[in-house]
Amino acid sequence: MTEKAVPDIVVGRLPVYLRILNYLIDEGRYITSSQELGDRLGISSAQIRKDLSHFGEFGKQGTGYDVMFLRDQLQKILHVDRRWSVVLVGAGDLGHALAHYRRFNDAGFDVVGVFDSDPQKIGQQFGKYMIQDVSTMGEVIQEHKVKMGIIAVPPAAATEVAKEMIKLGVVSILNYAPVTIMVPLGVRVQYIDPVVHLQHMAYYHNEEAL
Amino acid sequence: MTEKAVPDIVVGRLPVYLRILNYLIDEGRYITSSQELGDRLGISSAQIRKDLSHFGEFGKQGTGYDVMFLRDQLQKILHVDRRWSVVLVGAGDLGHALAHYRRFNDAGFDVVGVFDSDPQKIGQQFGKYMIQDVSTMGEVIQEHKVKMGIIAVPPAAATEVAKEMIKLGVVSILNYAPVTIMVPLGVRVQYIDPVVHLQHMAYYHNEEAL
DNA sequence: TAGATTGTTAATCGATTAACAATC
DNA sequence: TAGATTGTTAATCGATTAACAATC
């Protein structure tokens, strides 16, 4: 009964495959191959076939993959063949950009509330959102059955915000604060820290490169 | 002469170690251990010791690591014991947030110019930056010896912007556009796509969780 | 000295790649 | 049929972990 779990690293590549498939559809393409997908992603065709094989058989020997069919299948696998409600905490510059990020909507993620703890900000209009007191987040989460949250607060506040989200039923957190968050089993956190990426790349710059 | 290269995945963890060390310093700590670092990061102490061992010996048996010393060493290893100039292309909401992101400055990354190709935006003030025509990016890059660039433009424009940056001498690109960029050897790209992270986490939500 | 923790080795674990039979 | 490409197996490659001698 317990099928062996798909490696998380494989799951993490599916959204990228999905992204390419959407571009191929935009380009009016109907058929593609693991070779083409790999070329456009800079990975091997074998890896793509292996990754997909964890979930079933989606192609035809000699032909390749039906772009739309594979797209639909990946959407189902990722559970993004529906819309998700998301709460956003942190109404700074970053929060502002995230609240208005079109691609969230395009991809089926709806920001249903923007929250902050700063009395100066609460009540202010934030584009189409009104900034709400983070202490009232529970109502919004309940109303929209929110399972996902985005944290865009200063590092010192992030842990507390995460704890509150989790208490209110959020199980997936996208964390922009530069701190590691400890979460109970069953809760997932993904991190985005641009500084980490810049520092990572700085490593490869030679001394003389100044 | 050719020492075996340090695995990229190890390099990618160093900035996170550095981040924790800075927090420990803020907390007034002088000594730490691989155990403590691992606990705070949710990884094993063995991994931390192994990672560091690629670069030298930084600790004392029985004692642990001198926090400041290790911080300084990691900064040197990552080449972030200096300041880096960075160009930013894309003056939308995201570009706005990035241009004003304090942590870039705190970490030693200076945005020395913000560019766009939209005539409506060029010449406008963007906080302390004036949005410049992307076609004049070369002068700024030369003047500041820029080696790093951040792309925050729509997907359709990203490849072209990257090509231009690379032509002008940029070798490290932080790409927020949801497209894979093919680059010549010696050039690095790091990707940030929040939608990928949300979709990745959506996978773990069960059907009944709606 | 006794206790603690490093740096390193060897074992384990997991991911990627190459190759090819199956088959469209 | 001939050509192409999948899905899968086995081999390779690489990363993580466990364990411990060294030593502060």
XYZ file of C-alpha atoms (C1' of nucleotides) in Angstrom:
468
model
C 0.000 0.000 0.000
C 2.704 2.440 0.927
C 4.228 3.289 -2.426
C 7.750 4.556 -2.250
C 7.662 8.323 -2.042
C 8.832 10.376 -4.989
C 12.109 12.141 -4.118
C 11.520 15.757 -3.182
C 14.189 16.860 -5.613
C 12.143 15.349 -8.428
C 8.975 17.085 -7.263
C 10.919 20.326 -7.238
C 11.665 20.029 -10.925
C 8.089 19.437 -12.002
C 7.090 23.110 -11.748
C 9.932 23.958 -14.087
C 8.769 21.358 -16.573
C 5.279 22.753 -16.271
C 6.578 26.237 -16.968
C 8.268 25.147 -20.183
C 5.200 23.271 -21.328
C 3.150 26.412 -20.914
C 5.610 28.309 -23.067
C 5.459 25.589 -25.711
C 1.679 25.861 -25.722
C 1.992 29.632 -26.148
C 4.221 28.945 -29.121
C 1.500 26.794 -30.628
C 3.397 23.548 -30.265
C 1.550 20.241 -29.934
C 4.309 17.709 -29.518
C 7.626 17.785 -27.728
C 10.299 15.330 -26.619
C 12.400 14.751 -23.552
C 15.311 15.855 -25.700
C 13.768 19.208 -26.478
C 12.654 19.808 -22.908
C 16.115 18.937 -21.674
C 17.784 21.243 -24.164
C 15.626 24.150 -23.105
C 16.324 23.481 -19.442
C 19.971 22.593 -19.665
C 19.441 19.131 -18.221
C 19.609 15.661 -19.725
C 16.711 14.049 -21.519
C 17.275 10.963 -19.387
C 16.590 12.922 -16.261
C 13.306 14.209 -17.590
C 12.144 10.750 -18.597
C 13.248 9.331 -15.265
C 11.495 12.070 -13.332
C 8.250 11.600 -15.220
C 8.446 7.830 -14.819
C 7.809 8.249 -11.100
C 4.268 9.302 -11.918
C 3.292 7.194 -14.881
C 3.724 6.960 -18.630
C 2.927 10.153 -20.474
C 4.629 9.763 -23.843
C 4.563 7.666 -26.981
C 7.632 5.844 -28.238
C 8.850 7.287 -31.476
C 6.710 10.386 -31.061
C 7.293 12.115 -27.770
C 4.841 13.918 -25.523
C 1.576 15.655 -26.249
C 2.293 19.079 -24.809
C -1.183 19.840 -23.530
C -1.704 16.384 -22.134
C 1.581 16.449 -20.242
C 0.832 19.937 -18.984
C -2.521 18.818 -17.656
C -1.009 15.751 -16.048
C 1.695 17.759 -14.305
C -0.896 20.220 -13.062
C -2.870 17.367 -11.555
C 0.193 15.790 -10.005
C 1.210 19.095 -8.429
C -2.371 19.802 -7.353
C -2.346 23.053 -9.238
C -5.343 22.121 -11.369
C -7.311 24.272 -8.957
C -6.884 27.644 -7.254
C -5.155 28.130 -3.907
C -5.739 30.899 -1.403
C -2.656 32.415 0.142
C -2.105 34.888 2.966
C 0.743 37.374 2.830
C 2.284 38.809 5.964
C 4.567 41.817 5.684
C 3.528 45.028 3.978
C 6.901 46.492 3.112
C 8.339 47.001 -0.363
C 8.701 43.290 -0.875
C 5.196 42.581 0.357
C 3.937 45.216 -2.028
C 5.631 43.580 -4.987
C 4.371 40.157 -3.970
C 0.803 41.320 -3.430
C 0.739 42.588 -6.995
C 2.743 39.853 -8.624
C 0.648 38.826 -11.610
C 2.136 35.392 -11.991
C 0.676 34.240 -8.680
C -2.758 34.784 -10.133
C -1.847 33.327 -13.506
C -0.610 30.204 -11.757
C -3.728 29.884 -9.626
C -2.554 31.372 -6.339
C -4.827 34.040 -4.890
C -3.544 36.385 -2.244
C -6.666 36.725 -0.103
C -5.220 39.001 2.555
C -2.211 41.185 3.298
C -1.233 41.589 6.933
C 1.188 43.558 9.048
C 1.652 44.289 12.730
C 2.665 47.936 12.318
C -0.229 50.189 13.466
C 1.067 52.799 11.011
C 0.424 50.446 8.129
C -2.746 48.709 9.254
C -5.760 50.203 7.506
C -3.715 51.657 4.682
C -4.536 50.786 1.128
C -2.037 48.603 -0.653
C -3.119 48.652 -4.258
C -6.307 46.623 -4.206
C -5.600 45.277 -0.733
C -6.186 46.912 2.586
C -3.476 46.079 5.061
C -5.008 44.186 7.940
C -3.865 43.578 11.474
C -1.991 40.320 11.598
C -3.877 39.432 14.766
C -7.046 39.143 12.666
C -5.451 36.723 10.220
C -7.344 33.772 11.670
C -10.687 34.906 10.309
C -9.389 35.271 6.781
C -7.618 31.927 6.948
C -10.784 30.221 8.128
C -13.023 31.944 5.629
C -10.851 31.014 2.649
C -9.581 27.717 4.021
C -6.053 29.007 3.531
C -3.290 26.413 3.606
C -0.436 28.505 2.222
C 1.313 31.569 3.554
C 4.010 33.950 2.423
C 6.279 35.637 4.948
C 7.842 38.948 3.982
C 8.595 40.440 7.382
C 11.923 41.367 9.029
C 13.947 38.410 10.272
C 13.194 39.044 13.939
C 9.471 38.650 13.342
C 9.505 35.699 10.962
C 9.548 32.857 13.470
C 6.615 34.287 15.368
C 4.598 34.847 12.201
C 5.298 31.302 11.041
C 4.206 29.896 14.376
C 0.955 31.837 14.179
C 0.282 30.753 10.598
C 0.842 27.140 11.482
C -1.427 27.395 14.499
C -4.135 28.707 12.190
C -3.811 25.807 9.784
C -1.224 26.881 7.218
C 0.949 23.948 6.157
C 3.040 25.475 3.354
C 5.135 28.560 3.944
C 7.131 30.557 1.461
C 9.613 32.461 3.574
C 11.430 35.560 2.328
C 12.896 36.356 5.740
C 16.541 35.336 6.048
C 16.030 32.933 8.897
C 15.591 29.206 9.153
C 12.217 28.292 10.561
C 11.691 25.140 12.581
C 8.323 23.601 11.841
C 6.450 20.529 13.013
C 6.209 17.477 10.797
C 3.715 17.943 8.003
C 4.525 21.611 7.524
C 6.795 22.678 4.662
C 8.897 25.786 4.270
C 10.577 27.047 1.123
C 13.154 29.785 1.359
C 13.948 32.681 -0.921
C 16.957 34.786 -0.038
C 18.536 36.711 -2.895
C 21.591 37.528 -0.798
C 22.361 33.844 -0.521
C 22.317 33.570 -4.307
C 24.565 36.576 -4.823
C 27.037 35.309 -2.239
C 26.945 31.874 -3.797
C 27.918 33.326 -7.150
C 30.508 35.665 -5.638
C 32.457 32.575 -4.665
C 33.298 31.952 -8.306
C 34.715 35.414 -8.860
C 38.473 35.352 -8.785
C 40.480 37.776 -6.733
C 41.922 39.538 -9.742
C 38.422 40.088 -11.073
C 37.991 43.250 -9.046
C 48.159 21.980 -9.139
C 44.512 21.562 -10.023
C 42.918 20.931 -6.668
C 39.622 19.138 -6.817
C 36.870 21.687 -7.026
C 34.559 22.141 -4.077
C 31.076 20.824 -4.941
C 28.717 23.630 -5.873
C 26.143 22.322 -3.442
C 28.623 22.876 -0.626
C 29.385 26.413 -1.788
C 25.664 27.075 -1.805
C 25.401 26.300 1.886
C 28.180 28.624 2.972
C 26.055 31.776 2.716
C 23.549 30.183 5.054
C 26.283 29.348 7.531
C 27.503 32.919 7.234
C 24.024 34.208 7.933
C 23.749 32.221 11.150
C 27.172 33.312 12.303
C 26.135 36.918 11.885
C 23.086 36.299 14.036
C 25.243 34.625 16.682
C 27.504 37.674 16.694
C 24.443 39.897 17.122
C 23.507 37.769 20.090
C 26.910 38.411 21.610
C 28.139 34.860 21.244
C 31.839 34.082 20.917
C 31.961 30.327 20.478
C 29.740 27.874 18.693
C 29.842 24.255 17.577
C 28.909 22.277 14.500
C 26.176 20.789 16.658
C 24.650 24.161 17.451
C 24.910 25.386 13.875
C 23.315 22.196 12.621
C 20.491 22.448 15.133
C 19.696 25.981 14.070
C 19.738 25.016 10.401
C 18.022 21.678 10.625
C 20.986 19.815 9.171
C 23.502 17.410 10.669
C 26.628 18.558 12.460
C 28.597 16.124 10.324
C 27.561 17.934 7.200
C 28.728 21.248 8.541
C 32.102 19.876 9.528
C 32.460 18.120 6.209
C 31.539 21.235 4.277
C 34.019 23.385 6.159
C 36.744 20.770 5.761
C 36.840 21.541 2.037
C 38.332 24.897 2.859
C 40.590 24.264 5.849
C 40.485 23.784 9.589
C 38.594 26.460 11.429
C 37.770 24.924 14.789
C 39.404 23.585 17.935
C 38.794 20.076 19.185
C 36.888 20.075 22.420
C 35.957 23.725 22.030
C 34.248 24.434 18.737
C 34.487 27.470 16.482
C 35.312 31.081 17.213
C 32.243 32.762 15.783
C 33.943 35.897 14.500
C 36.897 34.027 13.102
C 34.706 31.603 11.215
C 32.539 34.429 9.943
C 35.589 36.246 8.620
C 36.921 33.112 7.008
C 33.637 32.365 5.270
C 33.460 35.929 4.020
C 36.900 35.568 2.499
C 36.100 32.210 0.956
C 32.941 33.597 -0.616
C 34.740 36.781 -1.699
C 32.265 38.880 0.192
C 34.936 40.535 2.336
C 34.588 43.437 -0.102
C 31.775 45.304 -1.810
C 30.269 44.321 -5.152
C 28.563 46.565 -7.658
C 25.381 45.223 -9.192
C 23.165 46.417 -12.020
C 19.428 45.900 -11.879
C 17.321 45.660 -15.021
C 13.563 45.907 -14.733
C 11.806 48.800 -13.024
C 8.497 47.223 -12.153
C 7.171 46.459 -8.691
C 9.737 43.754 -8.185
C 12.583 45.949 -9.408
C 11.387 48.618 -7.016
C 11.513 46.269 -4.064
C 14.935 44.971 -5.082
C 16.399 48.438 -5.621
C 15.479 49.312 -2.066
C 16.217 46.019 -0.435
C 18.382 46.929 2.544
C 20.001 43.568 2.934
C 21.830 43.913 -0.361
C 23.669 46.862 1.089
C 24.172 45.224 4.453
C 25.727 42.248 2.711
C 28.027 44.383 0.569
C 26.102 44.473 -2.707
C 25.588 47.943 -4.167
C 22.959 48.493 -6.810
C 24.748 51.058 -8.946
C 22.091 51.463 -11.599
C 18.464 50.627 -12.352
C 17.519 50.140 -15.992
C 14.450 49.605 -18.109
C 13.593 49.738 -21.779
C 10.168 51.337 -21.374
C 10.353 55.005 -22.522
C 7.541 55.735 -20.068
C 9.735 54.689 -17.193
C 13.124 55.951 -18.307
C 13.977 59.204 -16.570
C 11.529 58.607 -13.741
C 12.741 58.673 -10.194
C 12.760 55.345 -8.409
C 13.418 56.205 -4.803
C 17.034 57.270 -4.854
C 17.585 55.854 -8.324
C 16.750 57.392 -11.659
C 15.592 54.780 -14.110
C 18.027 54.690 -17.005
C 17.738 53.425 -20.535
C 18.966 49.877 -20.658
C 20.882 50.730 -23.818
C 23.174 52.925 -21.716
C 23.967 50.148 -19.281
C 27.450 49.652 -20.720
C 28.768 52.924 -19.370
C 27.638 52.186 -15.834
C 29.016 48.663 -16.001
C 32.371 49.923 -17.177
C 32.531 52.735 -14.681
C 31.815 50.500 -11.719
C 33.482 47.373 -13.072
C 30.190 45.559 -12.587
C 30.332 41.762 -12.658
C 26.890 40.987 -11.270
C 23.433 41.670 -12.604
C 19.866 41.186 -11.474
C 17.112 40.571 -14.001
C 13.573 41.565 -13.024
C 11.945 41.963 -16.426
C 9.077 40.060 -18.068
C 9.989 36.580 -19.315
C 9.997 37.565 -22.984
C 12.733 40.134 -22.396
C 14.942 38.178 -20.013
C 17.067 36.270 -22.506
C 17.904 39.424 -24.428
C 18.797 41.330 -21.258
C 21.013 38.486 -20.098
C 22.791 38.380 -23.426
C 23.445 42.090 -23.245
C 24.711 41.906 -19.654
C 27.081 39.110 -20.537
C 28.380 40.991 -23.555
C 29.162 43.897 -21.255
C 31.137 41.752 -18.830
C 28.629 40.515 -16.288
C 29.422 36.945 -15.207
C 26.912 36.379 -12.408
C 23.202 36.804 -12.994
C 20.378 36.616 -10.500
C 17.316 35.970 -12.627
C 13.796 36.625 -11.376
C 12.231 36.040 -14.783
C 10.602 32.622 -15.083
C 12.769 31.436 -17.959
C 15.875 29.324 -18.188
C 18.773 31.277 -19.604
C 21.500 29.612 -21.620
C 24.858 31.145 -20.888
C 28.412 30.545 -22.052
C 30.871 28.736 -19.833
C 32.159 30.945 -17.050
C 28.848 32.718 -16.565
C 26.558 31.703 -13.702
C 22.842 32.150 -13.308
C 20.796 31.713 -10.173
C 17.029 31.556 -10.401
C 14.320 32.858 -8.129
C 10.754 31.960 -9.006
C 8.264 32.025 -6.141
C 5.646 30.248 -8.244
C 7.945 27.250 -8.522
C 8.178 27.107 -4.731
C 4.424 27.367 -4.222
C 3.771 24.670 -6.806
C 6.429 22.489 -5.252
C 4.687 22.716 -1.891
C 1.230 22.287 -3.405
C 2.293 18.776 -4.380
C 2.211 17.742 -0.738
C -1.335 18.943 -0.167
C -3.761 16.077 -0.266
C -6.921 16.140 -2.293
C -9.178 16.227 0.701
C -7.315 19.239 2.028
C -9.421 21.610 -0.015
C 42.797 14.463 33.901
C 37.993 14.021 32.021
C 34.916 15.827 28.799
C 33.970 17.736 24.574
C 34.279 18.505 19.817
C 36.886 18.671 15.767
C 38.528 16.821 11.125
C 38.496 12.763 8.487
C 37.639 8.137 6.957
C 34.699 4.616 5.423
C 30.051 3.143 4.779
C 25.705 4.250 3.299
C 22.499 6.308 0.778
C 20.570 8.593 -3.163
C 20.625 10.820 -7.673
C 22.154 11.025 -12.408
C 23.494 9.059 -16.616
C 24.108 5.754 -20.242
C 22.304 2.317 -22.807
C 18.829 -0.293 -24.967
C 14.713 -3.184 -25.621
C 10.134 -2.034 -26.595
C 7.194 0.061 -29.626
C 4.871 3.835 -31.915
C 9.449 -0.889 -42.959
C 12.857 2.522 -41.047
C 13.422 6.018 -37.836
C 12.558 7.999 -33.590
C 11.762 8.234 -28.849
C 9.938 6.345 -24.787
C 10.300 3.896 -20.181
C 13.395 1.259 -17.555
C 17.455 -1.102 -16.023
C 22.027 -1.170 -14.493
C 26.177 1.388 -13.857
C 28.175 5.400 -12.368
C 28.708 9.183 -9.852
C 28.239 12.132 -5.920
C 26.515 13.519 -1.392
C 25.386 12.479 3.348
C 26.012 10.165 7.546
C 28.104 7.532 11.166
C 31.885 6.674 13.740
C 36.138 7.595 15.899
C 41.025 8.850 16.564
C 43.137 13.077 17.539
C 43.512 16.671 20.590
C 42.165 20.908 22.874
